[in-house]
Amino acid sequence: MKRERQPQSNGFLWNIDNLQTLFTKNSSLNPKLLHTSNRKDIDLRIKFLDDVINHKLEFDKTKYFQFISESDKGISREPGNATKNFINLFYEIENNNITVPLLIGKFTSKKIKSRYIINEKKIWSEIENITGYQILDGAHRLAIALFKKMNQVPVKIIKPLGFEIPNYTEYLKYKEKEYL
């Protein structure tokens, strides 16, 4: 699985982060430490799993479907394929556990700069750094782990140079009223 580069990010620093990842050993963390206040998209993913798996709701009737369809945030995916792939990943993890470690950034400052993108414009703010961790890659795997109430997930922890911390909580405050 190849990690997708963030929109408008520094490609040189992104490649350094990828090199760090190659030489970082696997460890494990409690997924609750990775469920940070700036990532309301994780909640949308968990709700999607509940809606589809437990309540048999059609993919396109979920807020997550609307979110994944958005191109404003800089990354858009074909929502039909993205939601189908997410459910397939759920069943793969159900059968085999998480086999690809989540990529985690370790941050030591009390505040962290975060951003969201609307109409190709970055909007920056600071968030409180409560756990010291931010998910860099693996939001779907994290949502599945939280949905399944796993106590530990495999991770690789790096000190990222090129990763811009997304603030999907602020993005969703702006966009969620348009959904459904």
PDB file of C-alpha atoms in Angstrom:
ATOM      1  CA  MET A   1       0.000   0.000   0.000  1.00  0.00           C
ATOM      2  CA  LYS A   2       1.550   3.272  -1.143  1.00  0.00           C
ATOM      3  CA  ARG A   3       0.940   6.327   0.971  1.00  0.00           C
ATOM      4  CA  GLU A   4      -0.714   9.198  -0.866  1.00  0.00           C
ATOM      5  CA  ARG A   5       1.080  12.534  -0.709  1.00  0.00           C
ATOM      6  CA  GLN A   6      -0.865  15.363   0.871  1.00  0.00           C
ATOM      7  CA  PRO A   7      -2.104  18.110  -1.429  1.00  0.00           C
ATOM      8  CA  GLN A   8       0.177  21.144  -1.701  1.00  0.00           C
ATOM      9  CA  SER A   9       2.831  19.556   0.559  1.00  0.00           C
ATOM     10  CA  ASN A  10       6.621  19.724   0.210  1.00  0.00           C
ATOM     11  CA  GLY A  11       7.642  16.730  -1.931  1.00  0.00           C
ATOM     12  CA  PHE A  12      11.276  16.722  -0.770  1.00  0.00           C
ATOM     13  CA  LEU A  13      10.331  16.538   2.926  1.00  0.00           C
ATOM     14  CA  TRP A  14       7.630  13.986   2.091  1.00  0.00           C
ATOM     15  CA  ASN A  15      10.320  11.726   0.614  1.00  0.00           C
ATOM     16  CA  ILE A  16      12.492  12.123   3.732  1.00  0.00           C
ATOM     17  CA  ASP A  17       9.502  11.034   5.842  1.00  0.00           C
ATOM     18  CA  ASN A  18       9.099   7.987   3.594  1.00  0.00           C
ATOM     19  CA  LEU A  19      12.777   7.108   4.102  1.00  0.00           C
ATOM     20  CA  GLN A  20      12.349   7.400   7.879  1.00  0.00           C
ATOM     21  CA  THR A  21       9.422   5.007   7.619  1.00  0.00           C
ATOM     22  CA  LEU A  22      11.522   2.379   5.855  1.00  0.00           C
ATOM     23  CA  PHE A  23      14.042   2.310   8.719  1.00  0.00           C
ATOM     24  CA  THR A  24      11.582   2.501  11.616  1.00  0.00           C
ATOM     25  CA  LYS A  25      10.759  -0.638  13.569  1.00  0.00           C
ATOM     26  CA  ASN A  26       7.199  -1.712  14.230  1.00  0.00           C
ATOM     27  CA  SER A  27       5.740  -1.208  17.681  1.00  0.00           C
ATOM     28  CA  SER A  28       2.204  -1.014  19.005  1.00  0.00           C
ATOM     29  CA  LEU A  29      -0.070   1.584  20.600  1.00  0.00           C
ATOM     30  CA  ASN A  30      -3.545   1.783  22.024  1.00  0.00           C
ATOM     31  CA  PRO A  31      -5.676   3.165  19.167  1.00  0.00           C
ATOM     32  CA  LYS A  32      -7.458   5.518  21.591  1.00  0.00           C
ATOM     33  CA  LEU A  33      -4.207   7.543  21.770  1.00  0.00           C
ATOM     34  CA  LEU A  34      -4.480   8.158  18.035  1.00  0.00           C
ATOM     35  CA  HIS A  35      -8.081   9.376  18.044  1.00  0.00           C
ATOM     36  CA  THR A  36      -7.260  13.079  18.242  1.00  0.00           C
ATOM     37  CA  SER A  37      -9.618  16.056  18.367  1.00  0.00           C
ATOM     38  CA  ASN A  38      -8.639  17.314  14.891  1.00  0.00           C
ATOM     39  CA  ARG A  39      -9.696  14.075  13.190  1.00  0.00           C
ATOM     40  CA  LYS A  40     -13.500  14.019  13.215  1.00  0.00           C
ATOM     41  CA  ASP A  41     -13.183  12.116   9.931  1.00  0.00           C
ATOM     42  CA  ILE A  42     -12.279   9.083  12.053  1.00  0.00           C
ATOM     43  CA  ASP A  43     -15.689   9.388  13.740  1.00  0.00           C
ATOM     44  CA  LEU A  44     -17.334   9.506  10.292  1.00  0.00           C
ATOM     45  CA  ARG A  45     -15.521   6.311   9.357  1.00  0.00           C
ATOM     46  CA  ILE A  46     -16.580   4.554  12.570  1.00  0.00           C
ATOM     47  CA  LYS A  47     -20.180   5.671  12.024  1.00  0.00           C
ATOM     48  CA  PHE A  48     -19.973   4.409   8.426  1.00  0.00           C
ATOM     49  CA  LEU A  49     -18.933   0.961   9.667  1.00  0.00           C
ATOM     50  CA  ASP A  50     -21.774   0.922  12.170  1.00  0.00           C
ATOM     51  CA  ASP A  51     -24.295   2.136   9.580  1.00  0.00           C
ATOM     52  CA  VAL A  52     -23.244  -0.369   6.919  1.00  0.00           C
ATOM     53  CA  ILE A  53     -22.327  -3.430   8.999  1.00  0.00           C
ATOM     54  CA  ASN A  54     -24.791  -3.219  11.872  1.00  0.00           C
ATOM     55  CA  HIS A  55     -27.681  -1.340  10.253  1.00  0.00           C
ATOM     56  CA  LYS A  56     -27.305  -2.442   6.599  1.00  0.00           C
ATOM     57  CA  LEU A  57     -27.459   1.143   5.328  1.00  0.00           C
ATOM     58  CA  GLU A  58     -26.423   1.648   1.708  1.00  0.00           C
ATOM     59  CA  PHE A  59     -22.978   3.217   1.286  1.00  0.00           C
ATOM     60  CA  ASP A  60     -24.276   6.307  -0.508  1.00  0.00           C
ATOM     61  CA  LYS A  61     -26.685   7.111   2.332  1.00  0.00           C
ATOM     62  CA  THR A  62     -23.848   7.811   4.787  1.00  0.00           C
ATOM     63  CA  LYS A  63     -22.086  11.033   5.754  1.00  0.00           C
ATOM     64  CA  TYR A  64     -18.770   9.306   5.124  1.00  0.00           C
ATOM     65  CA  PHE A  65     -19.791   8.752   1.487  1.00  0.00           C
ATOM     66  CA  GLN A  66     -20.418  12.497   1.207  1.00  0.00           C
ATOM     67  CA  PHE A  67     -17.104  13.306   2.910  1.00  0.00           C
ATOM     68  CA  ILE A  68     -15.053  10.977   0.718  1.00  0.00           C
ATOM     69  CA  SER A  69     -16.769  12.452  -2.365  1.00  0.00           C
ATOM     70  CA  GLU A  70     -15.602  15.987  -1.532  1.00  0.00           C
ATOM     71  CA  SER A  71     -12.821  17.450  -3.635  1.00  0.00           C
ATOM     72  CA  ASP A  72     -12.591  20.681  -1.588  1.00  0.00           C
ATOM     73  CA  LYS A  73     -10.310  19.056   0.989  1.00  0.00           C
ATOM     74  CA  GLY A  74      -7.567  18.539  -1.594  1.00  0.00           C
ATOM     75  CA  ILE A  75      -7.950  14.773  -1.931  1.00  0.00           C
ATOM     76  CA  SER A  76     -10.964  13.193  -3.554  1.00  0.00           C
ATOM     77  CA  ARG A  77     -11.681   9.607  -4.330  1.00  0.00           C
ATOM     78  CA  GLU A  78     -14.291   7.862  -6.384  1.00  0.00           C
ATOM     79  CA  PRO A  79     -16.779   7.293  -3.529  1.00  0.00           C
ATOM     80  CA  GLY A  80     -18.192   3.982  -4.751  1.00  0.00           C
ATOM     81  CA  ASN A  81     -14.758   2.373  -4.957  1.00  0.00           C
ATOM     82  CA  ALA A  82     -13.510   4.053  -1.774  1.00  0.00           C
ATOM     83  CA  THR A  83     -16.424   2.832   0.349  1.00  0.00           C
ATOM     84  CA  LYS A  84     -16.301  -0.669  -1.157  1.00  0.00           C
ATOM     85  CA  ASN A  85     -12.546  -0.838  -0.487  1.00  0.00           C
ATOM     86  CA  PHE A  86     -13.136   0.314   3.108  1.00  0.00           C
ATOM     87  CA  ILE A  87     -15.643  -2.470   3.748  1.00  0.00           C
ATOM     88  CA  ASN A  88     -13.304  -4.996   2.110  1.00  0.00           C
ATOM     89  CA  LEU A  89     -10.512  -3.776   4.397  1.00  0.00           C
ATOM     90  CA  PHE A  90     -12.814  -4.237   7.402  1.00  0.00           C
ATOM     91  CA  TYR A  91     -13.430  -7.892   6.519  1.00  0.00           C
ATOM     92  CA  GLU A  92      -9.749  -8.469   5.745  1.00  0.00           C
ATOM     93  CA  ILE A  93      -8.831  -7.121   9.206  1.00  0.00           C
ATOM     94  CA  GLU A  94     -11.686  -9.121  10.733  1.00  0.00           C
ATOM     95  CA  ASN A  95     -10.054 -12.281   9.343  1.00  0.00           C
ATOM     96  CA  ASN A  96      -6.339 -11.438   9.608  1.00  0.00           C
ATOM     97  CA  ASN A  97      -5.996  -8.521  12.070  1.00  0.00           C
ATOM     98  CA  ILE A  98      -4.128  -5.377  11.008  1.00  0.00           C
ATOM     99  CA  THR A  99      -1.089  -6.491   9.025  1.00  0.00           C
ATOM    100  CA  VAL A 100       0.135  -3.104   7.745  1.00  0.00           C
ATOM    101  CA  PRO A 101       1.254  -0.823  10.590  1.00  0.00           C
ATOM    102  CA  LEU A 102      -0.311   2.604  10.913  1.00  0.00           C
ATOM    103  CA  LEU A 103       2.160   5.429  10.353  1.00  0.00           C
ATOM    104  CA  ILE A 104       2.210   7.765  13.349  1.00  0.00           C
ATOM    105  CA  GLY A 105       3.885  11.113  13.887  1.00  0.00           C
ATOM    106  CA  LYS A 106       5.348  11.911  17.305  1.00  0.00           C
ATOM    107  CA  PHE A 107       5.087  15.563  18.324  1.00  0.00           C
ATOM    108  CA  THR A 108       6.500  17.062  21.517  1.00  0.00           C
ATOM    109  CA  SER A 109       5.263  20.672  21.475  1.00  0.00           C
ATOM    110  CA  LYS A 110       2.186  21.701  23.493  1.00  0.00           C
ATOM    111  CA  LYS A 111       0.496  23.148  20.394  1.00  0.00           C
ATOM    112  CA  ILE A 112       0.614  21.876  16.828  1.00  0.00           C
ATOM    113  CA  LYS A 113      -0.171  23.715  13.600  1.00  0.00           C
ATOM    114  CA  SER A 114      -2.980  22.068  11.682  1.00  0.00           C
ATOM    115  CA  ARG A 115      -4.714  22.910   8.442  1.00  0.00           C
ATOM    116  CA  TYR A 116      -7.660  22.180   6.274  1.00  0.00           C
ATOM    117  CA  ILE A 117      -8.185  23.066   2.643  1.00  0.00           C
ATOM    118  CA  ILE A 118     -11.265  24.730   1.169  1.00  0.00           C
ATOM    119  CA  ASN A 119     -11.285  25.678  -2.514  1.00  0.00           C
ATOM    120  CA  GLU A 120      -7.527  25.061  -2.756  1.00  0.00           C
ATOM    121  CA  LYS A 121      -6.838  27.519   0.086  1.00  0.00           C
ATOM    122  CA  LYS A 122      -5.124  26.310   3.268  1.00  0.00           C
ATOM    123  CA  ILE A 123      -6.606  27.536   6.517  1.00  0.00           C
ATOM    124  CA  TRP A 124      -4.197  27.155   9.443  1.00  0.00           C
ATOM    125  CA  SER A 125      -4.892  26.958  13.167  1.00  0.00           C
ATOM    126  CA  GLU A 126      -3.247  25.566  16.274  1.00  0.00           C
ATOM    127  CA  ILE A 127      -4.527  22.570  18.192  1.00  0.00           C
ATOM    128  CA  GLU A 128      -3.606  21.318  21.618  1.00  0.00           C
ATOM    129  CA  ASN A 129      -1.214  18.362  21.520  1.00  0.00           C
ATOM    130  CA  ILE A 130      -2.856  16.104  24.107  1.00  0.00           C
ATOM    131  CA  THR A 131      -1.486  12.640  23.256  1.00  0.00           C
ATOM    132  CA  GLY A 132       1.702  13.593  21.402  1.00  0.00           C
ATOM    133  CA  TYR A 133       0.626  11.516  18.398  1.00  0.00           C
ATOM    134  CA  GLN A 134      -0.989  12.212  15.045  1.00  0.00           C
ATOM    135  CA  ILE A 135      -1.993   9.650  12.463  1.00  0.00           C
ATOM    136  CA  LEU A 136      -0.051  10.128   9.219  1.00  0.00           C
ATOM    137  CA  ASP A 137      -1.342   7.108   7.318  1.00  0.00           C
ATOM    138  CA  GLY A 138      -3.962   4.548   8.275  1.00  0.00           C
ATOM    139  CA  ALA A 139      -7.163   6.433   9.101  1.00  0.00           C
ATOM    140  CA  HIS A 140      -9.303   3.552   7.830  1.00  0.00           C
ATOM    141  CA  ARG A 141      -7.330   0.992   9.833  1.00  0.00           C
ATOM    142  CA  LEU A 142      -7.586   3.215  12.923  1.00  0.00           C
ATOM    143  CA  ALA A 143     -11.358   3.552  12.493  1.00  0.00           C
ATOM    144  CA  ILE A 144     -11.684  -0.223  12.155  1.00  0.00           C
ATOM    145  CA  ALA A 145      -9.556  -0.765  15.278  1.00  0.00           C
ATOM    146  CA  LEU A 146     -11.711   1.663  17.261  1.00  0.00           C
ATOM    147  CA  PHE A 147     -14.923   0.149  15.876  1.00  0.00           C
ATOM    148  CA  LYS A 148     -13.740  -3.333  16.865  1.00  0.00           C
ATOM    149  CA  LYS A 149     -12.515  -2.004  20.264  1.00  0.00           C
ATOM    150  CA  MET A 150      -8.970  -3.308  19.752  1.00  0.00           C
ATOM    151  CA  ASN A 151      -6.546  -2.618  22.610  1.00  0.00           C
ATOM    152  CA  GLN A 152      -3.406  -2.401  20.453  1.00  0.00           C
ATOM    153  CA  VAL A 153      -2.571  -1.679  16.818  1.00  0.00           C
ATOM    154  CA  PRO A 154       0.745  -2.119  14.989  1.00  0.00           C
ATOM    155  CA  VAL A 155       2.431   1.226  14.307  1.00  0.00           C
ATOM    156  CA  LYS A 156       5.582   2.845  12.982  1.00  0.00           C
ATOM    157  CA  ILE A 157       6.354   6.099  14.806  1.00  0.00           C
ATOM    158  CA  ILE A 158       8.420   8.827  13.139  1.00  0.00           C
ATOM    159  CA  LYS A 159       9.203  12.517  13.701  1.00  0.00           C
ATOM    160  CA  PRO A 160       7.715  13.831  10.459  1.00  0.00           C
ATOM    161  CA  LEU A 161       9.231  16.704   8.509  1.00  0.00           C
ATOM    162  CA  GLY A 162       6.861  17.019   5.566  1.00  0.00           C
ATOM    163  CA  PHE A 163       3.526  16.050   7.041  1.00  0.00           C
ATOM    164  CA  GLU A 164       0.939  18.791   7.474  1.00  0.00           C
ATOM    165  CA  ILE A 165      -1.512  17.852  10.216  1.00  0.00           C
ATOM    166  CA  PRO A 166      -5.029  17.922   8.828  1.00  0.00           C
ATOM    167  CA  ASN A 167      -7.859  19.400  10.808  1.00  0.00           C
ATOM    168  CA  TYR A 168     -10.877  17.555   9.491  1.00  0.00           C
ATOM    169  CA  THR A 169     -12.867  18.625  12.542  1.00  0.00           C
ATOM    170  CA  GLU A 170     -12.738  22.245  11.368  1.00  0.00           C
ATOM    171  CA  TYR A 171     -13.261  21.183   7.760  1.00  0.00           C
ATOM    172  CA  LEU A 172     -16.377  19.243   8.726  1.00  0.00           C
ATOM    173  CA  LYS A 173     -17.762  22.182  10.729  1.00  0.00           C
ATOM    174  CA  TYR A 174     -17.599  24.098   7.476  1.00  0.00           C
ATOM    175  CA  LYS A 175     -18.918  21.329   5.170  1.00  0.00           C
ATOM    176  CA  GLU A 176     -21.134  19.003   7.220  1.00  0.00           C
ATOM    177  CA  LYS A 177     -24.258  21.140   6.885  1.00  0.00           C
ATOM    178  CA  GLU A 178     -24.158  20.327   3.143  1.00  0.00           C
ATOM    179  CA  TYR A 179     -24.201  16.554   3.747  1.00  0.00           C
ATOM    180  CA  LEU A 180     -27.399  14.540   3.469  1.00  0.00           C
TER     181      LEU A 180
END
